[in-house]
Short mmCIF file of C-alpha atoms and ligand atoms in Angstrom, two decimals:
data_model
loop_
_atom_site.label_atom_id
_atom_site.label_comp_id
_atom_site.label_asym_id
_atom_site.label_seq_id
_atom_site.Cartn_x
_atom_site.Cartn_y
_atom_site.Cartn_z
CA MET A 1 -0.03 0.08 -0.04
CA LYS A 2 1.15 3.48 -0.92
CA LYS A 3 2.57 5.48 2.09
CA ASP A 4 1.65 9.17 2.03
CA SER A 5 5.14 10.51 1.60
CA GLU A 6 6.24 7.96 -0.76
CA ILE A 7 7.62 9.19 -4.15
CA ARG A 8 6.10 7.16 -7.03
CA VAL A 9 7.15 7.61 -10.73
CA ARG A 10 6.45 5.72 -13.71
CA MET A 11 7.88 4.85 -17.05
CA ALA A 12 4.84 4.65 -19.57
CA PRO A 13 6.18 3.58 -23.01
CA SER A 14 4.02 2.82 -25.88
CA PRO A 15 5.21 -0.37 -27.60
CA THR A 16 4.64 1.05 -31.07
CA GLY A 17 8.34 1.42 -32.03
CA PHE A 18 11.79 0.29 -30.85
CA PHE A 19 12.94 1.36 -27.35
CA HIS A 20 15.08 4.34 -28.25
CA LEU A 21 17.79 6.38 -26.53
CA GLY A 22 15.12 9.11 -25.52
CA SER A 23 12.83 6.56 -23.93
CA ALA A 24 15.84 5.09 -22.14
CA ARG A 25 16.88 8.28 -20.71
CA THR A 26 13.30 9.10 -19.57
CA ALA A 27 13.26 5.68 -17.91
CA LEU A 28 16.58 6.25 -16.29
CA TYR A 29 15.60 9.69 -14.88
CA ASN A 30 12.42 8.16 -13.46
CA TRP A 31 14.36 5.36 -11.96
CA LEU A 32 17.12 7.51 -10.61
CA PHE A 33 14.52 9.94 -8.87
CA ALA A 34 12.86 6.83 -7.39
CA ARG A 35 16.05 5.40 -6.17
CA HIS A 36 17.32 8.76 -4.79
CA ASN A 37 14.19 9.18 -2.87
CA GLN A 38 13.66 5.54 -1.76
CA GLY A 39 10.38 5.72 -3.84
CA LYS A 40 8.85 3.34 -6.32
CA PHE A 41 9.45 3.00 -10.06
CA ILE A 42 6.40 1.66 -11.88
CA LEU A 43 6.25 0.18 -15.42
CA ARG A 44 3.15 0.87 -17.37
CA VAL A 45 2.86 -0.20 -21.02
CA GLU A 46 0.59 2.07 -22.93
CA ASP A 47 -0.67 -0.34 -25.41
CA THR A 48 -4.06 1.07 -26.17
CA ASP A 49 -3.11 1.69 -29.96
CA VAL A 50 -3.78 -2.06 -30.56
CA GLN A 51 -3.03 -1.90 -34.36
CA ARG A 52 0.47 -0.18 -33.68
CA SER A 53 1.41 -2.09 -30.55
CA SER A 54 3.25 -5.38 -30.79
CA LYS A 55 4.64 -8.04 -28.43
CA GLU A 56 8.03 -7.64 -30.05
CA MET A 57 8.18 -3.95 -29.16
CA ILE A 58 6.99 -4.78 -25.61
CA GLN A 59 10.04 -7.24 -25.47
CA THR A 60 12.48 -4.51 -26.62
CA ILE A 61 11.17 -2.24 -23.77
CA LEU A 62 11.72 -5.07 -21.31
CA ASP A 63 15.17 -5.97 -22.70
CA GLY A 64 16.26 -2.39 -22.88
CA LEU A 65 15.34 -1.68 -19.08
CA GLY A 66 16.90 -5.06 -18.25
CA TRP A 67 20.13 -4.36 -19.97
CA LEU A 68 20.47 -1.03 -18.35
CA GLY A 69 19.66 -2.58 -14.97
CA LEU A 70 16.58 -0.24 -14.33
CA ASN A 71 14.47 -2.64 -12.32
CA TRP A 72 10.90 -1.74 -11.62
CA ASP A 73 9.09 -2.15 -8.34
CA GLU A 74 5.55 -2.54 -9.67
CA GLY A 75 4.07 -3.68 -12.97
CA PRO A 76 4.36 -4.13 -15.95
CA TYR A 77 0.78 -2.89 -16.04
CA PHE A 78 -0.89 -3.09 -19.51
CA GLN A 79 -3.41 -0.56 -20.34
CA SER A 80 -5.09 -2.83 -22.68
CA GLU A 81 -6.15 -4.96 -19.67
CA ARG A 82 -7.56 -1.88 -17.70
CA LEU A 83 -10.27 -0.68 -20.07
CA ALA A 84 -13.09 -1.29 -17.43
CA ILE A 85 -11.31 1.33 -15.32
CA TYR A 86 -11.12 3.92 -17.93
CA LYS A 87 -14.80 3.37 -18.82
CA LYS A 88 -15.81 4.04 -15.17
CA TYR A 89 -14.13 7.40 -15.00
CA VAL A 90 -15.48 8.35 -18.60
CA GLN A 91 -18.93 7.58 -17.19
CA GLN A 92 -18.33 9.78 -14.25
CA LEU A 93 -17.28 12.60 -16.66
CA ILE A 94 -20.35 12.10 -18.56
CA ASP A 95 -22.61 12.04 -15.51
CA LYS A 96 -21.09 15.22 -14.21
CA GLY A 97 -21.56 16.99 -17.52
CA TYR A 98 -17.75 17.30 -18.29
CA ALA A 99 -18.02 15.01 -21.20
CA TYR A 100 -20.62 14.14 -24.02
CA TYR A 101 -21.34 11.52 -26.54
CA CYS A 102 -20.27 12.21 -30.08
CA TYR A 103 -22.18 10.37 -32.88
CA CYS A 104 -20.20 11.91 -35.74
CA ARG A 105 -18.46 9.61 -38.11
CA PRO A 106 -14.72 10.10 -37.91
CA GLU A 107 -14.36 9.76 -41.73
CA ASP A 108 -16.90 12.80 -42.12
CA LEU A 109 -15.06 14.87 -39.66
CA ALA A 110 -11.60 14.04 -41.38
CA ARG A 111 -13.13 15.15 -44.72
CA GLU A 112 -14.40 18.47 -43.36
CA ARG A 113 -11.02 19.10 -41.68
CA GLU A 114 -9.19 18.31 -44.90
CA ALA A 115 -11.45 20.58 -46.93
CA ALA A 116 -10.87 23.49 -44.51
CA LEU A 117 -7.11 22.93 -44.53
CA LYS A 118 -7.15 23.03 -48.30
CA ASN A 119 -8.73 26.46 -48.10
CA LYS A 120 -6.17 27.46 -45.48
CA GLN A 121 -8.82 27.73 -42.78
CA SER A 122 -8.42 26.41 -39.36
CA TRP A 123 -10.96 23.76 -38.32
CA LYS A 124 -12.10 22.51 -34.95
CA TYR A 125 -15.02 20.25 -33.96
CA ASP A 126 -18.14 22.50 -33.65
CA ARG A 127 -19.82 20.68 -30.70
CA ARG A 128 -22.64 19.74 -32.89
CA CYS A 129 -23.31 16.54 -30.82
CA LEU A 130 -23.22 18.62 -27.58
CA ASN A 131 -26.01 20.67 -29.03
CA LEU A 132 -28.27 17.67 -30.15
CA THR A 133 -31.81 17.98 -28.81
CA PRO A 134 -32.92 15.13 -26.43
CA GLU A 135 -35.01 13.83 -29.35
CA GLN A 136 -32.10 13.76 -31.74
CA LYS A 137 -29.95 11.83 -29.03
CA LYS A 138 -32.65 9.37 -28.35
CA GLU A 139 -32.90 8.86 -32.21
CA LYS A 140 -29.26 8.08 -32.42
CA GLU A 141 -29.39 5.71 -29.33
CA ARG A 142 -32.28 3.94 -30.80
CA ALA A 143 -30.39 3.32 -34.07
CA ASN A 144 -27.58 2.05 -31.98
CA HIS A 145 -25.35 4.62 -33.58
CA PRO A 146 -21.59 4.18 -32.87
CA LYS A 147 -20.47 6.89 -30.57
CA ALA A 148 -17.22 8.30 -29.14
CA VAL A 149 -16.97 10.42 -25.95
CA ARG A 150 -15.58 14.06 -26.01
CA PHE A 151 -14.41 16.17 -23.09
CA LEU A 152 -16.12 19.48 -22.95
CA VAL A 153 -13.12 21.78 -22.88
CA PRO A 154 -13.67 24.90 -20.78
CA ASP A 155 -12.74 28.23 -22.10
CA HIS A 156 -10.30 29.39 -19.20
CA PRO A 157 -6.67 28.81 -19.76
CA VAL A 158 -4.68 26.29 -17.90
CA VAL A 159 -1.63 27.27 -15.92
CA PHE A 160 0.70 24.67 -14.33
CA TYR A 161 4.29 24.64 -12.92
CA ASP A 162 6.76 22.47 -14.50
CA LEU A 163 9.70 21.42 -12.44
CA ILE A 164 12.04 21.99 -15.23
CA HIS A 165 10.44 24.62 -17.45
CA LYS A 166 8.73 26.59 -14.82
CA GLU A 167 5.43 28.22 -15.43
CA ILE A 168 3.42 26.86 -18.69
CA LYS A 169 0.43 28.56 -19.58
CA ARG A 170 -2.11 27.10 -22.22
CA ASP A 171 -4.92 28.90 -23.77
CA PHE A 172 -7.77 26.60 -24.79
CA ALA A 173 -9.42 28.95 -27.37
CA ASP A 174 -7.99 26.78 -30.27
CA ILE A 175 -8.47 23.35 -28.54
CA GLU A 176 -11.44 21.32 -29.49
CA ASP A 177 -13.37 19.08 -27.32
CA PHE A 178 -10.91 16.16 -27.67
CA ILE A 179 -12.00 12.54 -27.66
CA ILE A 180 -11.47 10.58 -24.50
CA LEU A 181 -13.10 7.33 -25.52
CA ARG A 182 -13.16 6.11 -29.02
CA GLN A 183 -16.03 4.47 -30.79
CA ASN A 184 -14.50 1.13 -30.21
CA GLY A 185 -14.47 1.63 -26.48
CA ILE A 186 -10.71 2.27 -26.21
CA PRO A 187 -9.60 5.41 -24.35
CA THR A 188 -7.34 7.98 -25.87
CA TYR A 189 -3.73 8.52 -24.43
CA ASN A 190 -4.80 11.66 -22.40
CA LEU A 191 -7.64 9.89 -20.56
CA ALA A 192 -5.82 6.58 -19.94
CA CYS A 193 -2.75 8.52 -18.73
CA ALA A 194 -4.44 10.76 -16.41
CA VAL A 195 -6.59 7.87 -14.83
CA ASP A 196 -3.58 5.68 -14.47
CA ASP A 197 -1.27 8.25 -12.99
CA TYR A 198 -4.12 8.96 -10.43
CA GLU A 199 -4.91 5.18 -9.83
CA MET A 200 -1.34 4.29 -9.49
CA GLY A 201 -0.48 7.08 -7.01
CA ILE A 202 1.96 8.77 -9.29
CA THR A 203 3.49 11.77 -7.37
CA HIS A 204 5.82 12.96 -10.25
CA VAL A 205 5.27 12.67 -13.88
CA ILE A 206 8.63 12.79 -15.49
CA ARG A 207 8.35 12.44 -19.21
CA ALA A 208 9.63 13.84 -22.69
CA VAL A 209 9.00 17.43 -23.52
CA GLU A 210 6.96 16.44 -26.54
CA HIS A 211 4.11 15.75 -24.00
CA ILE A 212 4.21 19.15 -22.52
CA THR A 213 1.20 20.00 -24.86
CA ASN A 214 -0.79 17.09 -23.37
CA THR A 215 -0.41 18.04 -19.87
CA PRO A 216 -2.94 20.88 -19.84
CA LYS A 217 -5.49 18.39 -21.19
CA GLN A 218 -4.55 16.03 -18.60
CA ILE A 219 -4.85 18.65 -15.92
CA LEU A 220 -8.31 19.51 -17.05
CA LEU A 221 -9.18 15.85 -16.61
CA TYR A 222 -7.66 15.88 -13.25
CA GLU A 223 -9.78 18.77 -12.26
CA ALA A 224 -12.98 17.36 -13.67
CA LEU A 225 -12.43 14.19 -11.82
CA ASN A 226 -11.31 15.76 -8.58
CA PHE A 227 -8.07 14.06 -8.70
CA SER A 228 -5.20 15.53 -6.79
CA LYS A 229 -2.40 16.46 -9.26
CA PRO A 230 1.04 15.21 -9.57
CA GLU A 231 4.13 17.34 -10.07
CA PHE A 232 5.28 17.58 -13.80
CA ALA A 233 8.81 17.56 -15.09
CA HIS A 234 9.20 17.39 -18.96
CA LEU A 235 12.67 16.34 -20.11
CA PRO A 236 14.43 18.38 -22.80
CA LEU A 237 14.71 16.90 -26.22
CA ILE A 238 17.80 14.87 -27.36
CA LEU A 239 19.34 16.38 -30.53
CA GLY A 240 21.98 15.08 -32.91
CA GLU A 241 25.09 17.15 -33.44
CA ASP A 242 23.45 18.89 -36.31
CA ARG A 243 20.87 20.30 -33.80
CA LYS A 244 18.05 18.16 -35.32
CA LYS A 245 15.86 15.91 -33.19
CA LEU A 246 17.78 12.61 -32.82
CA SER A 247 16.68 10.15 -35.43
CA LYS A 248 17.93 7.28 -37.55
CA ARG A 249 19.93 9.68 -39.60
CA HIS A 250 22.26 10.13 -36.54
CA GLY A 251 22.97 6.35 -36.47
CA ALA A 252 21.40 3.88 -34.18
CA VAL A 253 18.50 5.21 -32.08
CA SER A 254 17.23 1.77 -30.75
CA LEU A 255 18.96 1.20 -27.54
CA MET A 256 19.68 -2.40 -28.15
CA ALA A 257 21.63 -1.50 -31.13
CA TYR A 258 24.26 0.09 -28.84
CA LYS A 259 24.37 -3.35 -26.93
CA GLU A 260 25.07 -5.02 -30.19
CA LYS A 261 27.86 -2.67 -31.03
CA GLY A 262 29.52 -3.42 -27.68
CA PHE A 263 28.62 -0.54 -25.34
CA ILE A 264 28.72 -1.41 -21.76
CA PRO A 265 25.34 -0.88 -19.84
CA GLU A 266 27.14 1.04 -17.01
CA ALA A 267 28.79 3.34 -19.42
CA MET A 268 25.42 3.89 -21.32
CA VAL A 269 23.56 4.69 -17.86
CA ASN A 270 26.44 7.13 -17.01
CA PHE A 271 26.25 8.86 -20.40
CA LEU A 272 22.46 9.04 -20.51
CA ALA A 273 22.47 10.37 -17.05
CA LEU A 274 24.51 13.36 -18.22
CA LEU A 275 22.27 13.90 -21.29
CA GLY A 276 20.41 16.77 -19.73
CA TRP A 277 21.38 16.50 -16.09
CA SER A 278 24.62 17.57 -14.42
CA PRO A 279 25.91 16.79 -10.90
CA GLY A 280 27.07 20.33 -10.44
CA ASN A 281 30.82 19.70 -11.02
CA ASP A 282 32.81 18.63 -13.96
CA LYS A 283 32.92 14.92 -13.02
CA GLU A 284 31.99 12.83 -15.91
CA ILE A 285 32.58 9.21 -14.77
CA MET A 286 30.44 8.34 -11.92
CA SER A 287 29.33 5.04 -10.25
CA ILE A 288 25.68 4.39 -10.32
CA LYS A 289 25.65 4.79 -6.52
CA GLU A 290 27.14 8.34 -6.88
CA ILE A 291 24.64 9.15 -9.73
CA ILE A 292 21.71 8.03 -7.56
CA GLN A 293 23.08 10.06 -4.61
CA ARG A 294 23.47 13.25 -6.61
CA PHE A 295 20.46 13.08 -8.83
CA SER A 296 18.02 15.84 -8.70
CA LEU A 297 15.29 17.24 -11.00
CA LYS A 298 16.54 20.68 -10.05
CA ARG A 299 19.77 20.20 -12.01
CA ILE A 300 18.06 19.19 -15.24
CA ASN A 301 18.88 21.76 -17.95
CA PRO A 302 15.80 22.79 -19.85
CA ALA A 303 17.75 23.39 -23.03
CA ASN A 304 17.88 20.52 -25.40
CA ALA A 305 20.70 18.08 -24.87
CA ILE A 306 23.17 17.26 -27.63
CA PHE A 307 23.95 13.70 -28.26
CA ASP A 308 27.66 13.32 -28.78
CA ILE A 309 28.65 10.06 -29.95
CA GLN A 310 32.31 10.63 -29.46
CA LYS A 311 31.82 11.35 -25.82
CA LEU A 312 29.79 8.05 -25.47
CA GLU A 313 32.60 6.25 -27.14
CA TRP A 314 35.23 7.85 -24.98
CA MET A 315 33.11 7.06 -21.80
CA ASN A 316 32.63 3.45 -22.92
CA GLY A 317 36.32 3.20 -23.51
CA GLN A 318 37.01 4.37 -19.84
CA TYR A 319 34.52 1.71 -18.54
CA ILE A 320 36.19 -1.04 -20.52
CA TYR A 321 39.61 0.20 -19.36
CA ARG A 322 38.51 -0.02 -15.70
CA MET A 323 37.12 -3.51 -16.06
CA SER A 324 39.00 -6.44 -14.47
CA ASP A 325 40.28 -8.90 -17.07
CA GLY A 326 37.64 -11.45 -16.04
CA GLU A 327 34.85 -8.90 -16.36
CA LEU A 328 36.22 -7.90 -19.82
CA LEU A 329 36.24 -11.52 -20.85
CA GLU A 330 32.61 -12.12 -19.73
CA SER A 331 31.57 -9.07 -21.84
CA LEU A 332 33.63 -9.99 -24.81
CA LYS A 333 32.46 -13.56 -25.02
CA PRO A 334 29.59 -12.96 -27.48
CA PHE A 335 31.82 -10.90 -29.71
CA LEU A 336 34.67 -13.58 -29.67
CA ILE A 337 32.17 -16.11 -30.78
CA LYS A 338 30.47 -13.84 -33.29
CA PHE A 339 33.70 -13.02 -34.98
CA LYS A 340 34.66 -16.78 -35.09
CA PHE A 341 37.79 -16.04 -32.92
CA ILE A 342 37.08 -18.89 -30.67
CA THR A 343 34.48 -21.50 -30.32
CA PRO A 344 32.37 -21.89 -27.10
CA ALA A 345 34.15 -25.01 -26.20
CA GLU A 346 37.61 -23.31 -26.37
CA LEU A 347 36.50 -20.47 -24.21
CA ASP A 348 37.09 -22.58 -21.10
CA LYS A 349 40.13 -24.27 -22.28
CA LYS A 350 42.00 -21.25 -23.29
CA ARG A 351 40.56 -19.03 -20.51
CA GLU A 352 43.86 -18.19 -18.97
CA TRP A 353 45.34 -17.27 -22.27
CA ILE A 354 42.15 -15.06 -23.18
CA LEU A 355 42.34 -13.29 -19.89
CA ARG A 356 45.82 -12.18 -20.66
CA VAL A 357 44.88 -11.05 -24.09
CA CYS A 358 42.05 -9.12 -22.52
CA GLY A 359 44.40 -7.23 -20.19
CA ALA A 360 46.69 -6.47 -23.06
CA ILE A 361 44.10 -5.15 -25.36
CA LYS A 362 41.76 -3.31 -22.86
CA LYS A 363 43.15 0.03 -23.41
CA ARG A 364 42.53 -0.17 -27.18
CA LEU A 365 38.83 -0.79 -27.02
CA LYS A 366 36.11 1.94 -27.24
CA VAL A 367 33.45 -0.53 -27.90
CA LEU A 368 33.63 -4.29 -27.41
CA ALA A 369 33.20 -4.92 -31.11
CA ASP A 370 36.51 -3.16 -31.55
CA ILE A 371 38.15 -6.46 -30.71
CA ASP A 372 37.55 -7.28 -34.27
CA LYS A 373 40.08 -4.89 -35.58
CA ALA A 374 42.24 -4.30 -32.57
CA GLY A 375 42.70 -7.86 -31.46
CA ARG A 376 41.97 -10.14 -34.41
CA TYR A 377 45.62 -11.13 -34.85
CA PHE A 378 45.77 -12.66 -31.50
CA PHE A 379 43.09 -15.25 -32.40
CA VAL A 380 43.10 -16.02 -36.14
CA GLU A 381 45.50 -15.76 -39.10
CA ASP A 382 43.11 -13.90 -41.49
CA PHE A 383 43.82 -10.48 -40.27
CA GLU A 384 44.96 -7.52 -42.50
CA TYR A 385 48.30 -5.96 -42.82
CA GLU A 386 48.01 -2.20 -42.81
CA PRO A 387 49.55 -1.67 -46.39
CA ARG A 388 51.48 1.49 -45.49
CA ALA A 389 52.89 -0.08 -42.40
CA LEU A 390 54.04 -3.06 -44.21
CA GLU A 391 55.51 -1.08 -47.07
CA LYS A 392 57.62 0.85 -44.57
CA HIS A 393 59.72 -2.13 -43.55
CA LEU A 394 60.00 -4.09 -46.68
CA HIS A 395 63.53 -3.38 -47.44
CA LYS A 396 66.44 -5.63 -47.90
CA GLU A 397 68.27 -4.42 -44.75
CA THR A 398 65.24 -4.84 -42.52
CA ILE A 399 64.34 -8.21 -43.92
CA GLU A 400 67.93 -9.36 -43.32
CA ILE A 401 67.73 -8.12 -39.69
CA VAL A 402 64.32 -9.70 -38.92
CA LYS A 403 65.47 -12.95 -40.61
CA GLU A 404 68.47 -13.21 -38.43
CA PHE A 405 66.57 -12.36 -35.34
CA SER A 406 63.93 -14.77 -36.15
CA ARG A 407 66.51 -17.55 -36.13
CA ILE A 408 67.29 -16.62 -32.61
CA MET A 409 63.61 -16.53 -31.68
CA GLU A 410 63.46 -20.15 -32.78
CA THR A 411 65.98 -20.93 -30.00
CA ILE A 412 64.08 -19.26 -27.20
CA THR A 413 62.67 -21.96 -25.17
CA ASP A 414 60.79 -20.09 -22.61
CA PHE A 415 58.96 -17.87 -25.09
CA ASP A 416 57.79 -15.24 -22.79
CA GLY A 417 58.02 -11.36 -22.72
CA ALA A 418 61.03 -11.11 -20.57
CA HIS A 419 63.03 -13.78 -22.52
CA ILE A 420 62.08 -12.24 -25.89
CA GLU A 421 63.07 -8.90 -24.69
CA GLU A 422 66.42 -10.14 -23.39
CA SER A 423 67.16 -11.82 -26.67
CA LEU A 424 66.21 -8.75 -28.69
CA ARG A 425 68.27 -6.27 -26.65
CA GLY A 426 71.27 -8.58 -26.79
CA PHE A 427 70.87 -8.96 -30.44
CA VAL A 428 70.53 -5.16 -31.24
CA LYS A 429 73.41 -4.43 -29.02
CA GLU A 430 75.76 -6.87 -30.74
CA LYS A 431 74.55 -5.54 -34.17
CA ASN A 432 74.91 -2.02 -32.91
CA ILE A 433 71.57 -0.90 -34.34
CA PRO A 434 68.89 0.91 -32.50
CA ALA A 435 66.22 -1.41 -30.99
CA ARG A 436 63.38 0.27 -32.80
CA ASN A 437 64.84 -0.86 -36.05
CA LEU A 438 63.78 -4.35 -35.00
CA ILE A 439 60.98 -3.69 -32.82
CA HIS A 440 58.83 -1.91 -35.40
CA PRO A 441 59.17 -4.36 -38.29
CA LEU A 442 58.59 -7.19 -35.91
CA ARG A 443 55.29 -5.82 -34.73
CA VAL A 444 54.04 -5.06 -38.22
CA PHE A 445 55.11 -8.46 -39.49
CA THR A 446 53.38 -10.26 -36.67
CA THR A 447 50.26 -8.20 -36.20
CA GLY A 448 49.88 -6.16 -39.36
CA LYS A 449 49.70 -3.01 -37.29
CA GLU A 450 52.04 -0.15 -36.19
CA GLY A 451 50.37 0.13 -32.74
CA GLY A 452 49.35 -2.20 -30.11
CA PRO A 453 50.09 -3.55 -26.66
CA GLY A 454 53.76 -3.85 -25.65
CA LEU A 455 55.63 -5.94 -28.36
CA PHE A 456 57.17 -8.51 -26.13
CA LEU A 457 53.92 -9.42 -24.43
CA THR A 458 52.22 -9.30 -27.85
CA LEU A 459 54.68 -11.85 -29.14
CA GLU A 460 54.39 -14.06 -26.27
CA LEU A 461 50.66 -14.00 -26.39
CA ILE A 462 50.66 -14.89 -30.14
CA GLY A 463 53.09 -17.65 -29.40
CA LYS A 464 56.40 -18.65 -30.91
CA GLU A 465 55.17 -20.77 -33.73
CA ARG A 466 52.66 -18.47 -35.02
CA CYS A 467 55.04 -15.49 -34.90
CA LEU A 468 57.76 -17.29 -36.81
CA LYS A 469 55.22 -18.44 -39.40
CA ARG A 470 53.90 -14.94 -40.06
CA ILE A 471 57.51 -13.54 -40.19
CA LYS A 472 58.53 -16.23 -42.69
CA LYS A 473 55.62 -15.54 -44.81
CA ILE A 474 56.32 -12.02 -45.13
CA ILE A 475 60.00 -12.67 -45.94
CA LYS A 476 59.06 -15.29 -48.31
CA ASN A 477 56.74 -12.99 -50.28
CA TYR A 478 59.30 -10.36 -50.25
CA GLU A 479 62.10 -12.59 -51.62
CA GLU A 480 59.88 -13.90 -54.25
CA LYS A 481 59.11 -10.53 -55.39
CA ASN A 482 62.63 -9.07 -55.19
CA GLY A 483 64.60 -12.10 -56.27
N1 LIG B 501 3.11 6.62 -23.86
C1 LIG B 501 3.76 7.80 -23.99
C2 LIG B 501 4.93 7.73 -24.94
O1 LIG B 501 5.46 6.55 -25.03
C3 LIG B 501 4.34 8.36 -22.71
C4 LIG B 501 3.38 9.09 -22.00
C5 LIG B 501 3.69 9.68 -20.74
O2 LIG B 501 4.91 9.37 -20.25
O3 LIG B 501 2.86 10.23 -20.15
O4 LIG B 501 5.41 8.70 -25.44
#
C-alpha cells in the first residue's frame, strides 16, 4: 500500500516502435529519481493503440530496461487490460457534464478538416453533438449509432508549474473538445494516462517534453475528476550534433543496437544520466551509486541536450579500461564467438590465455566490437596488414635483420615477454643498431599494425610458432618478389 510521503514515478512507454535512446533516458531519470528518494518506479505499458502495438516492441522495452539495470518495483501494467477502469471514469465525466457523446463519423470529420485545410482555414469540432436535442439523441441511441466520448473543454486557460520549464500557460481557445473514449471503447492517451497516473498514485510525472502540450489536457481531466495533481517535469529533447531531433539519420537510435555494438550498460547509464542532467561539477565518470546519490530534478537543464557519440565512445572506453580482465572476458565472449575467434568449447580451455589477451588489449577498445580490428591477430590468421605500415619495412636491410633475429627466436625455449626482450636487446646491441629498427618491423610482420600493446607481451601471447610463421611468410613474399 502506498505510504503518504512515498515518491512514485512511472515509465509509460507505448510499444509502437523500438525502445530508443530518448525513452531510455526518460526511464533512467524516473528510476534515478525513485532510487534517490527511496520511492517506487512503476512500469506501465501504454498499449491502447492496438494496431500499432506489438509483443516484439514490448520485449524490446523489457530487454532495454533489463540491460540498463533499471528494475521496476511494480508492473508491468498493461493499459489494454484496464479498459473497465477507464470506462468507469469516462462515465463519471459524462454524469457530471464534463463529457458528452459524439455520434459523428470520424471519416466525415476528417473530410471536413481536410477541406478546411485546403482552403487554408482552421478547423475544430463545432460541438454539434453537444447541441443535439434530447429527441435527436434518443434517435441516435435507438439506431444504436456508434459513439465516441468527447471532453467538454472549458474556455479558461490552464496554468501549471513544470519543475524544469517553470510556469506553462495554455490557452484553450483553439483546442477542440478532444475525444477521451473512441467508438471502439478504447480510451485515448490523455484519458488513460491521467486515470492511471491517479490510480497508481504517481507523485511525479517525468516524461519527454513532446508531451508538454498534453499536460494541460490531462490537468483538465484531473480537475474534472477531482483528482489531486502530481508534479510535472518534462525532459528536454535529445538532438543530434546537427541540432536536429535525434533520429535514424544520426545512427542507431534503438537502445539495443548499442548493446550489439559493444557498449557497456554501465557506461550507457552514465552517459544518458549526463544527457540533460549535471551533478554540479565537472565529474563525468560516476558510479551508479554516486549518480543516484546526486540526482535531482533541479539540475536538469531545460535546454535541449546534444547527443555526442564521441563522448559516449570515450566514456565506454573508460569503462572497458577499468574492468578487470575477468569482467572484460565475460563481456567480450559473445563478440569472440560472433567473430569466430574462438568456439564456445575453447573459451574454457583457453581461459587463462584469453584473460591475458583481455588485459593486453583493454586500453585499445572503445566498444567491445573493436576487438575485431584491434585484437583479431591474437586469435586468427586472417587479419589484415596495414599496407602502408608493411610497405615501410619491406627493405632488404630490414628483412635481413628480422630474418636473423627470427633464427634466434626459434631457439628461445621459454617464449615469454622477458626472454624475448632479453634476446632482442642482446641482439641489437651486438649488431649495434637501435632497438626500434627491429621492434617496429617485428610488430608489423606479426600483427599487421604499427600500434598495439607492448611488443614483447604481444609476441608471447601470439606464441612462438605463429610469430615465426607470420614472419617467414612476409619474408618469403618479399624474396619472391625481389629475387
Ligand atoms: N506513452 C507515451 C509515450 O510513449 C508516454 C506518455 C507519458 O509518459 O505520459 O510517449
